[in-house]
Each structure stands twice: as structure tokens, then as C-alpha cells.
XYZ file of N, CA and C in Angstrom:
579
model
N 145.395 -81.784 -108.545
C 145.151 -81.248 -107.266
C 143.678 -80.945 -107.181
N 143.084 -81.464 -106.151
C 141.655 -81.336 -106.005
C 141.310 -80.050 -105.256
N 140.025 -79.787 -105.169
C 139.508 -78.594 -104.501
C 139.896 -78.568 -103.036
N 139.937 -79.737 -102.415
C 140.279 -79.799 -100.991
C 141.730 -79.430 -100.795
N 142.583 -79.851 -101.749
C 144.005 -79.555 -101.631
C 144.255 -78.063 -101.783
N 143.501 -77.440 -102.695
C 143.648 -76.013 -102.912
C 143.254 -75.248 -101.652
N 142.169 -75.715 -101.038
C 141.706 -75.048 -99.811
C 142.757 -75.202 -98.735
N 143.299 -76.399 -98.606
C 144.336 -76.650 -97.594
C 145.574 -75.817 -97.879
N 145.971 -75.719 -99.113
C 147.137 -74.916 -99.480
C 146.872 -73.441 -99.178
N 145.675 -73.021 -99.475
C 145.300 -71.631 -99.203
C 145.315 -71.361 -97.691
N 144.754 -72.305 -96.903
C 144.739 -72.164 -95.440
C 146.170 -72.146 -94.927
N 147.018 -73.036 -95.453
C 148.420 -73.094 -95.033
C 149.128 -71.792 -95.383
N 148.855 -71.274 -96.553
C 149.487 -70.015 -96.962
C 149.023 -68.891 -96.060
N 147.721 -68.857 -95.770
C 147.205 -67.826 -94.857
C 147.824 -67.969 -93.472
N 147.925 -69.193 -92.996
C 148.525 -69.453 -91.664
C 149.983 -69.010 -91.663
N 150.726 -69.373 -92.708
C 152.137 -68.993 -92.794
C 152.280 -67.471 -92.809
N 151.380 -66.800 -93.575
C 151.412 -65.352 -93.648
C 151.125 -64.758 -92.266
N 150.089 -65.329 -91.615
C 149.690 -64.800 -90.301
C 150.792 -65.064 -89.275
N 151.419 -66.226 -89.334
C 152.532 -66.558 -88.423
C 153.667 -65.573 -88.634
N 153.969 -65.252 -89.897
C 155.019 -64.276 -90.202
C 154.662 -62.909 -89.639
N 153.395 -62.522 -89.795
C 152.946 -61.236 -89.255
C 153.060 -61.207 -87.722
N 152.615 -62.303 -87.086
C 152.680 -62.408 -85.613
C 154.140 -62.366 -85.153
N 154.998 -63.106 -85.871
C 156.434 -63.105 -85.517
C 157.029 -61.711 -85.673
N 156.635 -61.002 -86.735
C 157.146 -59.640 -86.956
C 156.646 -58.719 -85.847
N 155.338 -58.848 -85.486
C 154.795 -58.033 -84.392
C 155.499 -58.362 -83.075
N 155.735 -59.660 -82.842
C 156.410 -60.101 -81.610
C 157.843 -59.549 -81.573
N 158.526 -59.576 -82.718
C 159.889 -59.031 -82.775
C 159.887 -57.539 -82.448
N 158.884 -56.814 -83.021
C 158.789 -55.373 -82.757
C 158.515 -55.138 -81.275
N 157.545 -55.917 -80.703
C 157.218 -55.757 -79.286
C 158.412 -56.123 -78.407
N 159.097 -57.212 -78.756
C 160.288 -57.625 -77.986
C 161.358 -56.547 -78.049
N 161.584 -55.995 -79.221
C 162.592 -54.928 -79.370
C 162.195 -53.719 -78.545
N 160.889 -53.378 -78.555
C 160.399 -52.236 -77.778
C 160.555 -52.505 -76.274
N 160.197 -53.724 -75.844
C 160.325 -54.101 -74.420
C 161.790 -54.072 -74.006
N 162.662 -54.615 -74.846
C 164.100 -54.627 -74.536
C 164.626 -53.201 -74.469
N 164.204 -52.351 -75.418
C 164.654 -50.951 -75.423
C 164.158 -50.233 -74.173
N 162.876 -50.438 -73.810
C 162.338 -49.836 -72.584
C 163.085 -50.361 -71.356
N 163.321 -51.676 -71.332
C 164.051 -52.286 -70.206
C 165.461 -51.706 -70.071
N 166.143 -51.552 -71.223
C 167.485 -50.966 -71.189
C 167.436 -49.518 -70.707
N 166.439 -48.768 -71.180
C 166.291 -47.370 -70.777
C 166.029 -47.286 -69.273
N 165.095 -48.137 -68.796
C 164.798 -48.147 -67.364
C 166.019 -48.589 -66.541
N 166.757 -49.584 -67.042
C 167.958 -50.063 -66.351
C 169.009 -48.950 -66.274
N 169.161 -48.194 -67.373
C 170.113 -47.086 -67.371
C 169.686 -46.002 -66.391
N 168.362 -45.682 -66.369
C 167.867 -44.685 -65.419
C 168.068 -45.163 -63.978
N 167.746 -46.423 -63.736
C 167.909 -46.989 -62.401
C 169.395 -47.002 -62.005
N 170.260 -47.370 -62.939
C 171.701 -47.380 -62.671
C 172.198 -45.970 -62.360
N 171.676 -44.967 -63.098
C 172.069 -43.578 -62.850
C 171.589 -43.124 -61.470
N 170.352 -43.493 -61.099
C 169.826 -43.143 -59.775
C 170.650 -43.809 -58.674
N 170.966 -45.093 -58.863
C 171.779 -45.822 -57.871
C 173.157 -45.198 -57.763
N 173.747 -44.855 -58.902
C 175.073 -44.221 -58.889
C 175.015 -42.878 -58.165
N 173.953 -42.101 -58.407
C 173.805 -40.792 -57.748
C 173.634 -40.975 -56.245
N 172.749 -41.908 -55.842
C 172.539 -42.182 -54.428
C 173.836 -42.690 -53.771
N 174.543 -43.556 -54.489
C 175.797 -44.102 -53.971
C 176.830 -42.988 -53.802
N 176.906 -42.075 -54.775
C 177.844 -40.953 -54.687
C 177.479 -40.049 -53.505
N 176.186 -39.777 -53.347
C 175.729 -38.948 -52.219
C 176.078 -39.631 -50.901
N 175.778 -40.928 -50.810
C 176.082 -41.687 -49.581
C 177.594 -41.701 -49.336
N 178.364 -41.867 -50.390
C 179.824 -41.866 -50.263
C 180.319 -40.514 -49.743
N 179.764 -39.426 -50.262
C 180.144 -38.087 -49.791
C 179.769 -37.905 -48.323
N 178.579 -38.422 -47.944
C 178.158 -38.336 -46.545
C 179.104 -39.141 -45.646
N 179.481 -40.332 -46.091
C 180.406 -41.175 -45.310
C 181.756 -40.484 -45.191
N 182.249 -39.907 -46.298
C 183.526 -39.185 -46.263
C 183.450 -38.005 -45.294
N 182.359 -37.241 -45.368
C 182.196 -36.075 -44.494
C 182.117 -36.514 -43.032
N 181.360 -37.585 -42.768
C 181.236 -38.083 -41.394
C 182.578 -38.603 -40.891
N 183.310 -39.304 -41.752
C 184.628 -39.825 -41.366
C 185.594 -38.687 -41.080
N 185.563 -37.664 -41.930
C 186.439 -36.511 -41.724
C 186.083 -35.803 -40.423
N 184.793 -35.621 -40.193
C 184.336 -34.964 -38.975
C 184.739 -35.776 -37.746
N 184.564 -37.092 -37.821
C 184.941 -37.973 -36.714
C 186.442 -37.911 -36.468
N 187.224 -37.928 -37.536
C 188.683 -37.856 -37.398
C 189.104 -36.514 -36.792
N 188.479 -35.418 -37.250
C 188.792 -34.093 -36.690
C 188.428 -34.024 -35.214
N 187.297 -34.638 -34.853
C 186.885 -34.665 -33.446
C 187.871 -35.457 -32.598
N 188.332 -36.597 -33.126
C 189.300 -37.405 -32.383
C 190.615 -36.652 -32.209
N 191.049 -35.950 -33.255
C 192.279 -35.155 -33.149
C 192.079 -34.044 -32.120
N 190.927 -33.369 -32.191
C 190.634 -32.291 -31.245
C 190.608 -32.813 -29.812
N 189.949 -33.960 -29.616
C 189.886 -34.548 -28.273
C 191.262 -34.963 -27.777
N 192.096 -35.507 -28.678
C 193.456 -35.892 -28.285
C 194.269 -34.654 -27.895
N 194.105 -33.579 -28.670
C 194.815 -32.335 -28.342
C 194.321 -31.754 -27.017
N 193.001 -31.777 -26.801
C 192.455 -31.274 -25.540
C 192.936 -32.111 -24.358
N 192.989 -33.427 -24.561
C 193.474 -34.311 -23.490
C 194.932 -33.996 -23.177
N 195.738 -33.822 -24.214
C 197.157 -33.498 -24.009
C 197.287 -32.131 -23.355
N 196.476 -31.182 -23.786
C 196.494 -29.842 -23.204
C 196.127 -29.919 -21.725
N 195.101 -30.700 -21.396
C 194.681 -30.878 -20.003
C 195.822 -31.488 -19.187
N 196.509 -32.483 -19.751
C 197.635 -33.100 -19.052
C 198.736 -32.077 -18.793
N 199.015 -31.250 -19.797
C 200.062 -30.230 -19.637
C 199.649 -29.191 -18.594
N 198.388 -28.825 -18.589
C 197.899 -27.868 -17.584
C 197.989 -28.487 -16.192
N 197.617 -29.773 -16.071
C 197.718 -30.445 -14.771
C 199.172 -30.495 -14.292
N 200.090 -30.770 -15.213
C 201.515 -30.795 -14.851
C 201.942 -29.416 -14.373
N 201.536 -28.390 -15.114
C 201.892 -27.015 -14.731
C 201.266 -26.652 -13.396
N 200.013 -26.992 -13.218
C 199.292 -26.709 -11.977
C 200.010 -27.365 -10.789
N 200.332 -28.656 -10.930
C 201.028 -29.374 -9.854
C 202.426 -28.797 -9.623
N 203.066 -28.343 -10.682
C 204.389 -27.726 -10.545
C 204.314 -26.436 -9.732
N 203.247 -25.669 -9.954
C 203.081 -24.423 -9.198
C 202.912 -24.731 -7.709
N 202.043 -25.704 -7.403
C 201.831 -26.085 -5.997
C 203.140 -26.590 -5.403
N 203.845 -27.461 -6.109
C 205.121 -27.988 -5.598
C 206.151 -26.881 -5.424
N 206.193 -25.946 -6.344
C 207.122 -24.827 -6.227
C 206.834 -24.044 -4.946
N 205.553 -23.771 -4.715
C 205.184 -22.974 -3.546
C 205.507 -23.690 -2.235
N 205.222 -24.973 -2.157
C 205.460 -25.669 -0.885
C 206.939 -25.967 -0.659
N 207.743 -25.817 -1.691
C 209.181 -26.088 -1.544
C 210.031 -24.816 -1.556
N 209.407 -23.678 -1.342
C 210.163 -22.432 -1.220
C 211.018 -22.479 0.045
N 211.973 -21.586 0.102
C 212.757 -21.477 1.346
C 211.801 -21.069 2.465
N 212.195 -21.325 3.703
C 211.323 -21.018 4.839
C 210.889 -19.556 4.834
N 211.820 -18.645 4.604
C 211.483 -17.217 4.625
C 210.474 -16.888 3.517
N 210.757 -17.330 2.265
C 209.852 -17.044 1.142
C 208.479 -17.677 1.382
N 208.496 -18.873 1.912
C 207.251 -19.591 2.164
C 206.386 -18.830 3.167
N 206.987 -18.454 4.294
C 206.188 -17.774 5.311
C 205.847 -16.340 4.908
N 206.619 -15.740 3.998
C 206.212 -14.443 3.443
C 204.894 -14.590 2.672
N 204.745 -15.703 1.950
C 203.490 -15.966 1.234
C 202.357 -16.213 2.238
N 202.670 -16.950 3.308
C 201.656 -17.198 4.347
C 201.161 -15.861 4.903
N 202.086 -14.943 5.174
C 201.693 -13.636 5.729
C 200.853 -12.836 4.718
N 201.203 -12.936 3.429
C 200.389 -12.263 2.394
C 198.965 -12.824 2.373
N 198.862 -14.142 2.473
C 197.536 -14.765 2.495
C 196.778 -14.379 3.770
N 197.516 -14.256 4.871
C 196.885 -13.895 6.150
C 196.280 -12.496 6.070
N 196.890 -11.605 5.313
C 196.337 -10.250 5.165
C 194.934 -10.285 4.552
N 194.655 -11.305 3.746
C 193.336 -11.419 3.110
C 192.242 -11.773 4.116
N 192.658 -12.324 5.257
C 191.667 -12.706 6.273
C 191.941 -11.995 7.598
N 192.564 -10.823 7.525
C 192.898 -10.091 8.755
C 191.633 -9.647 9.479
N 191.803 -9.165 10.683
C 190.703 -8.732 11.552
C 189.860 -9.916 12.016
N 190.465 -11.076 12.103
C 189.752 -12.261 12.578
C 190.549 -12.879 13.714
N 189.867 -13.704 14.469
C 190.576 -14.429 15.518
C 190.067 -15.846 15.551
N 190.964 -16.734 15.963
C 190.599 -18.143 16.012
C 191.822 -19.009 16.176
N 191.783 -20.165 15.556
C 192.871 -21.130 15.618
C 193.411 -21.312 14.213
N 194.742 -21.280 14.112
C 195.367 -21.454 12.795
C 196.012 -22.832 12.739
N 195.721 -23.560 11.651
C 196.252 -24.914 11.475
C 197.180 -24.937 10.266
N 198.331 -25.553 10.473
C 199.337 -25.718 9.417
C 199.583 -27.207 9.211
N 200.211 -27.558 8.093
C 200.531 -28.968 7.894
C 201.755 -29.343 8.745
N 202.066 -30.616 8.779
C 203.137 -31.105 9.664
C 204.490 -30.503 9.308
N 204.790 -30.420 8.042
C 206.073 -29.853 7.602
C 206.205 -28.404 8.066
N 205.114 -27.633 7.921
C 205.151 -26.224 8.308
C 205.261 -26.051 9.826
N 204.651 -26.948 10.575
C 204.771 -26.882 12.041
C 206.218 -27.084 12.473
N 206.957 -27.902 11.726
C 208.357 -28.179 12.072
C 209.284 -27.024 11.691
N 208.920 -26.255 10.689
C 209.791 -25.153 10.257
C 209.217 -23.776 10.619
N 208.303 -23.759 11.522
C 207.598 -22.541 11.934
C 208.563 -21.519 12.536
N 208.538 -20.276 12.049
C 209.398 -19.253 12.653
C 208.929 -18.949 14.090
N 209.851 -18.581 14.915
C 209.531 -18.323 16.324
C 208.595 -17.125 16.487
N 208.626 -16.185 15.569
C 207.785 -14.999 15.687
C 206.504 -15.092 14.841
N 206.087 -16.299 14.496
C 204.934 -16.508 13.611
C 203.663 -15.888 14.187
N 203.307 -16.217 15.423
C 202.071 -15.713 16.027
C 202.125 -14.194 16.181
N 203.284 -13.650 16.566
C 203.384 -12.192 16.707
C 203.284 -11.499 15.352
N 203.809 -12.116 14.298
C 203.660 -11.555 12.941
C 202.199 -11.569 12.493
N 201.463 -12.620 12.869
C 200.037 -12.662 12.547
C 199.296 -11.535 13.260
N 199.680 -11.254 14.512
C 199.045 -10.166 15.274
C 199.295 -8.830 14.592
N 200.508 -8.640 14.069
C 200.814 -7.397 13.358
C 199.918 -7.229 12.130
N 199.585 -8.344 11.511
C 198.718 -8.319 10.318
C 197.270 -8.055 10.711
N 196.919 -8.425 11.949
C 195.545 -8.221 12.408
C 194.805 -9.510 12.676
N 195.528 -10.591 12.854
C 194.902 -11.881 13.154
C 195.295 -12.301 14.560
N 194.298 -12.465 15.410
C 194.501 -12.999 16.755
C 194.271 -14.494 16.660
N 195.347 -15.265 16.705
C 195.185 -16.702 16.509
C 196.060 -17.495 17.453
N 195.546 -18.649 17.804
C 196.326 -19.635 18.532
C 196.721 -20.700 17.530
N 197.857 -21.294 17.740
C 198.355 -22.320 16.842
C 197.738 -23.658 17.223
N 197.155 -24.333 16.258
C 196.589 -25.669 16.473
C 197.742 -26.668 16.498
N 197.758 -27.517 17.506
C 198.861 -28.475 17.637
C 198.698 -29.667 16.702
N 197.476 -29.922 16.234
C 197.235 -31.027 15.305
C 197.529 -30.552 13.874
N 198.364 -31.282 13.148
C 198.664 -30.870 11.769
C 197.413 -30.952 10.879
N 197.275 -29.968 10.020
C 196.178 -29.963 9.039
C 196.578 -30.825 7.849
N 195.603 -31.436 7.229
C 195.865 -32.286 6.056
C 195.730 -31.423 4.806
N 196.711 -30.560 4.610
C 196.748 -29.660 3.465
C 198.142 -29.708 2.876
N 198.267 -29.280 1.623
C 199.578 -29.310 0.963
C 200.482 -28.188 1.447
N 199.919 -27.050 1.709
C 200.669 -25.888 2.166
C 199.696 -24.755 2.395
N 200.141 -23.718 3.075
C 199.228 -22.640 3.418
C 198.717 -22.864 4.832
N 197.461 -22.445 5.088
C 196.902 -22.619 6.426
C 195.385 -22.637 6.375
N 194.807 -23.055 7.502
C 193.366 -22.979 7.700
C 193.148 -22.188 8.979
N 192.357 -21.130 8.887
C 192.025 -20.314 10.047
C 190.603 -20.662 10.455
N 190.464 -21.244 11.681
C 189.144 -21.618 12.194
C 188.673 -20.522 13.128
N 187.570 -19.899 12.754
C 186.962 -18.835 13.556
C 185.589 -19.346 13.984
N 185.538 -20.113 15.068
C 184.285 -20.728 15.500
C 183.856 -21.770 14.494
N 182.663 -21.604 13.913
C 182.153 -22.562 12.927
C 182.626 -22.250 11.509
N 183.300 -21.145 11.337
C 183.743 -20.715 10.011
C 185.213 -21.053 9.825
N 185.529 -21.591 8.644
C 186.920 -21.890 8.285
C 187.320 -21.056 7.088
N 188.456 -20.420 7.197
C 189.062 -19.727 6.052
C 190.136 -20.661 5.525
N 189.859 -21.292 4.386
C 190.789 -22.273 3.826
C 191.787 -21.558 2.920
N 192.994 -21.406 3.389
C 194.045 -20.744 2.621
C 195.110 -21.767 2.204
N 194.650 -22.999 1.982
C 195.504 -24.070 1.456
C 195.873 -23.705 0.019
N 197.155 -23.803 -0.324
C 197.601 -23.422 -1.665
C 196.802 -24.144 -2.747
N 196.643 -25.471 -2.589
C 195.925 -26.255 -3.600
C 194.471 -25.796 -3.708
N 193.845 -25.481 -2.568
C 192.448 -25.022 -2.590
C 192.339 -23.651 -3.259
N 193.280 -22.767 -2.971
C 193.265 -21.428 -3.591
C 193.445 -21.555 -5.102
N 194.419 -22.387 -5.505
C 194.646 -22.575 -6.938
C 193.440 -23.247 -7.604
N 192.823 -24.203 -6.903
C 191.637 -24.868 -7.465
C 190.510 -23.855 -7.659
N 190.375 -22.941 -6.705
C 189.347 -21.908 -6.798
C 189.600 -20.976 -7.985
N 190.860 -20.773 -8.307
C 191.243 -19.877 -9.411
C 191.612 -20.656 -10.671
N 191.257 -21.936 -10.706
C 191.708 -22.823 -11.785
C 191.340 -22.297 -13.177
N 190.113 -21.818 -13.341
C 189.693 -21.350 -14.668
C 190.574 -20.206 -15.162
N 190.813 -19.225 -14.311
C 191.643 -18.100 -14.751
C 193.094 -18.540 -14.928
N 193.559 -19.483 -14.095
C 194.923 -20.004 -14.261
C 195.028 -20.758 -15.577
N 194.009 -21.565 -15.896
C 194.021 -22.302 -17.166
C 194.014 -21.343 -18.349
N 193.239 -20.274 -18.254
C 193.227 -19.278 -19.332
C 194.617 -18.688 -19.525
N 195.286 -18.383 -18.421
C 196.638 -17.833 -18.486
C 197.598 -18.842 -19.106
N 197.528 -20.083 -18.628
C 198.412 -21.131 -19.168
C 198.132 -21.341 -20.646
N 196.848 -21.410 -21.006
C 196.494 -21.588 -22.428
C 197.061 -20.460 -23.276
N 196.944 -19.234 -22.785
C 197.437 -18.101 -23.579
C 198.954 -18.126 -23.699
N 199.637 -18.637 -22.678
C 201.105 -18.658 -22.709
C 201.653 -19.859 -23.463
N 200.991 -21.019 -23.323
C 201.544 -22.239 -23.892
C 200.951 -22.631 -25.231
N 199.708 -22.282 -25.478
C 199.017 -22.863 -26.624
C 198.519 -21.851 -27.636
N 199.018 -20.621 -27.607
C 198.586 -19.662 -28.626
C 199.278 -19.987 -29.932
N 198.509 -19.850 -30.985
C 199.065 -20.213 -32.322
C 199.637 -18.985 -32.997
């Protein structure tokens, strides 16, 4: 083996040693990079899981709130329907009273507008069942009125026209005016828990 061969063998040995060192360093760096990557992936996965859990809780809360609102709205709608049925039943009850009971209510309402004079208008049904002493009974109450021959477009009750002023004593109008307090009464009677 000549001097050149020894040099080449020495260079090859040095290269092999250096390649082994580089490979060992690369393995260490690769292991470190992989370990860092795994650590970062675990942290990222934990953050995503936390965000996902938070978002899931928000979605659940929003869904529950939406469902509760829909139930509440359905109950309110049903309650409104029941109140409307009751309200209409009251009006129907009043307009279908016997003639005597009906006109007793008319006279009670007339007392609220006594000391006035004008024209009194009734609906067509009431004009047909009008007691013969109706105008004289109004005078006793304190209302000087002439009977309007044209039927009023009201459900029941009367309208007293005093010049430009109208006293609307229509049952439906009176109940509509008192609707809030009537609803409170109905709610307390029908829907108390």
C-alpha cells in the first residue's frame, strides 16, 4: 500500500467518521423537531378541544334559550287565544241576555252618561226588542234623548250623540277599553300556577 492509498484511506475514514457524526447530529435534531412538533400538536389539539367545548356549550345554551323562547311564545299565543275566546264569550253573553236583563245593563251604562241630551242609537236587534218605556226610563236616569231610527253598527249597548260628541257605550268598545284589566283578571283566574 502506497502513501497515496494511506492518504485516501485516512480521508475515507475521516469522511466516514464525519458522516456518522452528521447523521447522529441529524438524528438528534430530527428527534428534537419531532418532539417539539408533537408537543405543539398536543397544545394545539388541547386549544382546539377547549375552543370546541366552549363553542359547543354556547350552541347548547343558545339552543336551550331558543327552545325556551319558542315554548314561551307558544304558551303566550295559546293564552292570547284563550283570552280572546273568553273576551268574545263575554260580549256574546251580554248581547244574548234576556230583554229585561239586557236593558237593565243599558240603563246602568246610561247612568254613566246622565245629565246629557242628544240622540241615542241602538243596533238593529235592540231596536226590534226595545221596551215601550225606554225613552221615559232614560229621562228618569237624566238623559234627554231621541231615538235614532237608523241602526248603529255596534254589537250591543248604545251610542249617545250629543252634537259633535259621541258617548260610545258599545259593549265591545267598553270591553276593549278595559281589555288590559280584563286580561289581568282572566290571567289571574285561568293561568295562575
